[in-house]
Short mmCIF file of C-alpha atoms in Angstrom, two decimals:
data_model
loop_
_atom_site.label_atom_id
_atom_site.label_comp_id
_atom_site.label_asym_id
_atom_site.label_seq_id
_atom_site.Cartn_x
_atom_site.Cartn_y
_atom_site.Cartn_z
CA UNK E 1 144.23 98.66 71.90
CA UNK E 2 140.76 98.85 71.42
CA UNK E 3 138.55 96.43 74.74
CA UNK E 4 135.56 95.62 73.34
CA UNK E 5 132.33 96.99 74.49
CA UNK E 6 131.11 93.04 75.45
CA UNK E 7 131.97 90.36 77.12
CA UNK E 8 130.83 87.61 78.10
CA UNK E 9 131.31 84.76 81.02
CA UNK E 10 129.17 81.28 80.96
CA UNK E 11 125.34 83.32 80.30
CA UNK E 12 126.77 86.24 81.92
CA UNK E 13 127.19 89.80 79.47
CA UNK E 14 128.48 92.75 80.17
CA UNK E 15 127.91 95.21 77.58
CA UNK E 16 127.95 99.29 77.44
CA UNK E 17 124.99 101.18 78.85
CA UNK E 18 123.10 103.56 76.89
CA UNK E 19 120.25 106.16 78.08
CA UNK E 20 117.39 103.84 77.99
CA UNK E 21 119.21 102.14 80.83
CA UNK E 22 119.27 104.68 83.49
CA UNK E 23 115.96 104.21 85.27
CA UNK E 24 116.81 100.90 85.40
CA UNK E 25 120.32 101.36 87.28
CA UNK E 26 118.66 104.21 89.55
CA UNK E 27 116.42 101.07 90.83
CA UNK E 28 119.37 98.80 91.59
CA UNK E 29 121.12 101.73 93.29
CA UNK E 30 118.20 102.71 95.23
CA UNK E 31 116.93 99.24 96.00
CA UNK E 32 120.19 97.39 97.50
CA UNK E 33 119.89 96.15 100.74
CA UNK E 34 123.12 97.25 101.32
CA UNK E 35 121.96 100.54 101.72
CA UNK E 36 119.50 99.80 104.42
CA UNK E 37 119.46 101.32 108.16
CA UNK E 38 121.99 104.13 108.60
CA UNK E 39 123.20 104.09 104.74
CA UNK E 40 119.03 104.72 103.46
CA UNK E 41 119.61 108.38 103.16
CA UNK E 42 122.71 107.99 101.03
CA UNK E 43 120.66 106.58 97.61
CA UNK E 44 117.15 107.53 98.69
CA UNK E 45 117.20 110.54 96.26
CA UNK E 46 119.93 109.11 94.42
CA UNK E 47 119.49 109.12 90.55
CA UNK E 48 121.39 107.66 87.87
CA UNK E 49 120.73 109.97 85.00
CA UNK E 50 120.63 109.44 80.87
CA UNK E 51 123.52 112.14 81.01
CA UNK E 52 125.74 110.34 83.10
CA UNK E 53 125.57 107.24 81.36
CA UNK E 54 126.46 108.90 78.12
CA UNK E 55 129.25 110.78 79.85
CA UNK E 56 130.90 107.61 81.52
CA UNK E 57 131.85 104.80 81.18
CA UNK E 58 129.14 102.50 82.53
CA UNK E 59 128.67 99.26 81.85
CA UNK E 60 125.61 96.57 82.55
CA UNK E 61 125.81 92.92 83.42
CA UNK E 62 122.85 91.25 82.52
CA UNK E 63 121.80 87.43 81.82
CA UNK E 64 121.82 86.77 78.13
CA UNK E 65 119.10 83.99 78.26
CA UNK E 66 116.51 86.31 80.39
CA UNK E 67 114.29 87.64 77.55
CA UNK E 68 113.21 90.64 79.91
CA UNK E 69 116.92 91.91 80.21
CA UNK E 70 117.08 92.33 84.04
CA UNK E 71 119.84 94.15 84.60
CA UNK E 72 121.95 91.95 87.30
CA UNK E 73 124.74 94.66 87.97
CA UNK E 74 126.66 97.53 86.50
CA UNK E 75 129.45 99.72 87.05
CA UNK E 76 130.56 103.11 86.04
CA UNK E 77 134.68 104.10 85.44
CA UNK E 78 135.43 107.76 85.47
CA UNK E 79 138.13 108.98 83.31
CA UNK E 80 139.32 111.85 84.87
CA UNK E 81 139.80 111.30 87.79
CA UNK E 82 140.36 107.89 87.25
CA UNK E 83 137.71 106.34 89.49
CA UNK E 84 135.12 103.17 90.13
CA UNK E 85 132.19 105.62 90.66
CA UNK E 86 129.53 103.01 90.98
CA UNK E 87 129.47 99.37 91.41
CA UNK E 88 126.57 97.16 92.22
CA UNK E 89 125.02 93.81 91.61
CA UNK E 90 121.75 93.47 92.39
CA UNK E 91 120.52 91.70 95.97
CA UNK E 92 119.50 87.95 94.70
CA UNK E 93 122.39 87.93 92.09
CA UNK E 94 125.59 88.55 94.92
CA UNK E 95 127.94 85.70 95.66
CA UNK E 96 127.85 84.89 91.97
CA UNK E 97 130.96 85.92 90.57
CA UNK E 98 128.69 89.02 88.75
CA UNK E 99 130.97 91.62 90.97
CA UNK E 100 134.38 90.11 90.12
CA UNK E 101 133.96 90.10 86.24
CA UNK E 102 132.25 93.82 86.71
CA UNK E 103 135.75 94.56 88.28
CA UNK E 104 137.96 92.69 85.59
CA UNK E 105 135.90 94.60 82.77
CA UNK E 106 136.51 97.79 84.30
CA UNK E 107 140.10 96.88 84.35
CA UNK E 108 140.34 95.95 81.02
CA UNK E 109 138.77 99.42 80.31
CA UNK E 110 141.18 100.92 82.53
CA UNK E 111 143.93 99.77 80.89
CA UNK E 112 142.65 100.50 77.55
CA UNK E 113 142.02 104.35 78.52
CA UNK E 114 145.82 103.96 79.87
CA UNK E 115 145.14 104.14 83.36
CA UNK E 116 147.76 102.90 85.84
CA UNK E 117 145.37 102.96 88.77
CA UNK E 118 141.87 103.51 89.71
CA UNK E 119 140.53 104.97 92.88
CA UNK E 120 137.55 103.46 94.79
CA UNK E 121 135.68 105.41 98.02
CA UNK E 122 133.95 102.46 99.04
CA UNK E 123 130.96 102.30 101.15
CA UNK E 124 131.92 100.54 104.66
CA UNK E 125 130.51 97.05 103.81
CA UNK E 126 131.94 96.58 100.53
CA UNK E 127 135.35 96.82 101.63
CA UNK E 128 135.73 93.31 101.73
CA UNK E 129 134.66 92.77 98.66
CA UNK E 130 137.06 95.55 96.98
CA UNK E 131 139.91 94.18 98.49
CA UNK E 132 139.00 90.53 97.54
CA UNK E 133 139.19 91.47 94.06
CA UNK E 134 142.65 93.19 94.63
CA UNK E 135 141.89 96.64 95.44
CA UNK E 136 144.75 97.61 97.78
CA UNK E 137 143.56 100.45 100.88
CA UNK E 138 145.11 103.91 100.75
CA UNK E 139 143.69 105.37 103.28
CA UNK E 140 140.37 106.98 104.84
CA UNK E 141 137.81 109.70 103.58
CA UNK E 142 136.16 111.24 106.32
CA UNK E 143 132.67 111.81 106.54
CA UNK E 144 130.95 114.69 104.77
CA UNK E 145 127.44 115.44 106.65
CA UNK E 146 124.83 115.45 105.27
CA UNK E 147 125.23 113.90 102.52
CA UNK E 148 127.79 111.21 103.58
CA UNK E 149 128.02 110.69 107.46
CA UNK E 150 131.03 107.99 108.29
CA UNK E 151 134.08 107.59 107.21
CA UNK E 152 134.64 105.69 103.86
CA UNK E 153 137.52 103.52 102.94
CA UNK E 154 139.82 104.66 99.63
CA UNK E 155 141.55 101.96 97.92
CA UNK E 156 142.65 101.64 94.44
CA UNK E 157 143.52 98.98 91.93
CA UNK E 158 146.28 99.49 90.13
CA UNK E 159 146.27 98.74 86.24
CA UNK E 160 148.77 96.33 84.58
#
């Protein structure tokens, strides 16, 4: 079964990334607040490359009626191992709903790679959110100095 590449929710579109796209996504990533404080040196040299988005599957949300095509979130699923790599929606735009159809896409691409499960290594504050959209917790990766320095949780959705 083939997903297709789009979708769309009220002005909401998810579509797949190409190239052109990755300086744009290396902004988001490096720019959330989320990443502020203690989590800075995680993304501060963090780069999402032209070669990873044509290696994975990444996908952008963006707001079909904004003519300058601000990218509003984006994910990327990895194959093998099956994995949520990235996931983020940009500051202003959480609280939306933009992170729970990011997460229903990437099922739906999941499922049409036929994957039964997908493994997430979330940073600390998104747990909440991973498990609100029905990631279930697996256990614990431990911290990795110095390029990750806490514990993260592991969860994983599994694919129906």
């Amino acid at each position: 079964m083939q997903v297709p590449s789009t979708s769309t929710r009220g002005e909401i579109v998810i579509r797949r990334a190409v190239a052109r796209d990755a300086k744009r996504l290396t902004r988001l990533v490096r720019g959330s607040r989320a990443y502020e404080g203690q989590y800075a040196a995680m993304v501060a040299g963090y780069r999402v490359g032209p070669d990873y988005v044509e290696t994975h599957r990444v996908f952008v949300a963006f707001d079909a009626d904004d003519a300058a095509g601000r990218v509003l979130g984006f994910y990327s699923l990895v194959l093998v191992p099956p994995e949520l790599d990235l996931l983020f929606v940009a500051d202003g735009m959480q609280g939306r709903g933009i992170g729970q159809l990011l997460v229903e896409h990437m099922k739906s691409e999941a499922r049409a790679a036929g994957l039964d499960r997908v493994r997430v290594v979330s940073h600390p504050p998104a747990e909440g959110f991973y498990r609100s959209v029905g990631a279930l917790p697996t256990g614990t990766v431990s911290a990795n100095p110095p390029a990750v320095a806490w514990d993260r949780p592991e969860l994983e959705f599994l694919i129906q």
